[in-house]
Short mmCIF file of C-alpha atoms in Angstrom, two decimals:
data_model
loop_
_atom_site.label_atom_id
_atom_site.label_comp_id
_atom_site.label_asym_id
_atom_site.label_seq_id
_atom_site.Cartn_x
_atom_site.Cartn_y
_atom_site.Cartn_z
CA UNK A 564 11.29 3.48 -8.37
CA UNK A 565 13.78 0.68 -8.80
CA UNK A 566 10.92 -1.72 -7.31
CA UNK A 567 10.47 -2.79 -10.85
CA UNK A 568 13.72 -4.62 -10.83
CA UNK A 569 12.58 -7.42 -8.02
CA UNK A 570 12.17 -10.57 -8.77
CA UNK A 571 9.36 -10.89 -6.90
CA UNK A 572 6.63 -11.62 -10.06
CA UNK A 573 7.41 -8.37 -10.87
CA UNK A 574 6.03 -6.58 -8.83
CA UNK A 575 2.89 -8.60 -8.45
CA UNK A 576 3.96 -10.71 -5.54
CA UNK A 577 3.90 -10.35 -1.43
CA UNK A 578 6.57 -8.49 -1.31
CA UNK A 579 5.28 -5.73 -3.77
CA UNK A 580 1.86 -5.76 -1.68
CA UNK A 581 3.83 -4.80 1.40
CA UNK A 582 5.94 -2.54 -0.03
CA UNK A 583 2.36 -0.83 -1.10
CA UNK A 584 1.32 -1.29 2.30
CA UNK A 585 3.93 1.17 3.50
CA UNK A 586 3.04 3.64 1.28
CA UNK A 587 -0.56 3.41 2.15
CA UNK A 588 0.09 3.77 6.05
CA UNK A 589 2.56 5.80 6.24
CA UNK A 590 2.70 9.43 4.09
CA UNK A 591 6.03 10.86 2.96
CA UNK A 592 5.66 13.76 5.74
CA UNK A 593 7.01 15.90 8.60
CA UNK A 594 6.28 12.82 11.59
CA UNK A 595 6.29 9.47 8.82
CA UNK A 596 8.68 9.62 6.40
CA UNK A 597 11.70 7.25 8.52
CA UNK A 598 8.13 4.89 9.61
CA UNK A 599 7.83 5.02 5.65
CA UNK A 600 11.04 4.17 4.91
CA UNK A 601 11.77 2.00 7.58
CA UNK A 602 8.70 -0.52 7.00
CA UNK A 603 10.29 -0.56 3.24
CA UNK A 604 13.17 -1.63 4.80
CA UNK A 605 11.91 -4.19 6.75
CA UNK A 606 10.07 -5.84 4.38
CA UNK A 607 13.12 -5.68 1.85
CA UNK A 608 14.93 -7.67 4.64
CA UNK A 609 11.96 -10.26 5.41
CA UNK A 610 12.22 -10.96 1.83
CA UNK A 611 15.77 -11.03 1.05
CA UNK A 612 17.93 -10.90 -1.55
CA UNK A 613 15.96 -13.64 -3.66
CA UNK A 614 12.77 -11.39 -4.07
CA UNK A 615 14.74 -8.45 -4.63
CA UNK A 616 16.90 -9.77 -7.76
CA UNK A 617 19.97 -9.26 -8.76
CA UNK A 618 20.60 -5.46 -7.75
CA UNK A 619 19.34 -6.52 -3.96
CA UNK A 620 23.06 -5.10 -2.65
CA UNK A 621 21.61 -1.42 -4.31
CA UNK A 622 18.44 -1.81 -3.31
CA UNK A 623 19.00 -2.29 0.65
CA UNK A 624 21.59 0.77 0.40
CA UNK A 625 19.10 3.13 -1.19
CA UNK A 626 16.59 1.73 1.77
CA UNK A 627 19.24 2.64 4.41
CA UNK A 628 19.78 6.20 2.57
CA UNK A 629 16.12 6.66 2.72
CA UNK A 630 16.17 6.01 6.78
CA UNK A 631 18.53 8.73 7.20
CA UNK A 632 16.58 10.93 4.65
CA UNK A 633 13.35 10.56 7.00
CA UNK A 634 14.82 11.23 10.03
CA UNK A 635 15.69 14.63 8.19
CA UNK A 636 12.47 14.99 7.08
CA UNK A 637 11.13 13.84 10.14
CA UNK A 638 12.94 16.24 11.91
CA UNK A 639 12.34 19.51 9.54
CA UNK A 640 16.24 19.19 8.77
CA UNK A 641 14.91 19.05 5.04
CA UNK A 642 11.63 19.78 3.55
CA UNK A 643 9.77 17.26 2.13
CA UNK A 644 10.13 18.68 -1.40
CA UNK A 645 14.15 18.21 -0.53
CA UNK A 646 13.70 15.01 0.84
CA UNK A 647 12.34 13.71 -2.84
CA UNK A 648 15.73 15.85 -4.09
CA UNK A 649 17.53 14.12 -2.17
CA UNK A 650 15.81 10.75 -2.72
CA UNK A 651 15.93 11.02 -6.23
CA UNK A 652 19.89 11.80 -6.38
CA UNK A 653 19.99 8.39 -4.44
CA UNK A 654 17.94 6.56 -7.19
CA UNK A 655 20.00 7.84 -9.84
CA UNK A 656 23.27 7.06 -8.02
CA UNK A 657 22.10 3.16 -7.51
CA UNK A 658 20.90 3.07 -11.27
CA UNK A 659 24.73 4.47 -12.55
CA UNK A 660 26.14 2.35 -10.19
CA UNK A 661 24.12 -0.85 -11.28
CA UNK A 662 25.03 -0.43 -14.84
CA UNK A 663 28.81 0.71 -14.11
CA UNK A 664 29.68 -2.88 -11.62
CA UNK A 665 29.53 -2.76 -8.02
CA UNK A 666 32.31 -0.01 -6.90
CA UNK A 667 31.38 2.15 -3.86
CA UNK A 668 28.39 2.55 -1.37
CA UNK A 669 25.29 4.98 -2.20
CA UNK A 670 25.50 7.90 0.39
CA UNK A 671 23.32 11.38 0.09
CA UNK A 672 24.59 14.04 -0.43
CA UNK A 673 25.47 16.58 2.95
CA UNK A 674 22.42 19.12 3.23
#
């Protein structure tokens, strides 16, 4: 998603590879989707700001959306085809927000 705005070699670097890594171990499912999006998070963190670019603020909100989003999913609160609804919105909320100046905080919407 917005992974193509890091700095890190665009998206040829460590970071990138461990970001993949998540994805590979853990599914976007009923039981893994906050493991999913909380190893995205910790990598985003181990690699700070300077791998992430210029949007890194966005970025680590849309991670920290996504943790609540998989303890939804995780916990049948959504569906997994809701989840990506909801995931999505978040995207597209980071990308207006990037291109309008820093104003408020991403949050999902209430389910």
């Amino acid at each position: 998603m917005l992974l193509a705005g890091c700095v890190d070699d665009r998206g040829k670097g460590d970071m990138h590879a461990a970001v993949s890594n998540c994805f590979v171990h853990y599914p976007f499912a009923k039981g893994t989707a906050y493991q999913r999006f909380n190893c995205i998070y910790r990598v985003h963190s181990h690699y700070g700001p300077a791998a992430l670019g210029p949007q890194s603020f966005l970025l680590l909100q849309i991670d920290v959306a996504s943790l609540k989003v998989g303890q939804d999913v995780d916990s049948g609160v959504l569906t997994r085809d809701e989840g990506r609804t909801t995931l999505r919105w978040v995207t597209d909320k980071a990308f207006r927000q990037a291109t309008q100046g820093p104003s408020s905080t991403v949050v999902a919407p209430k389910s």
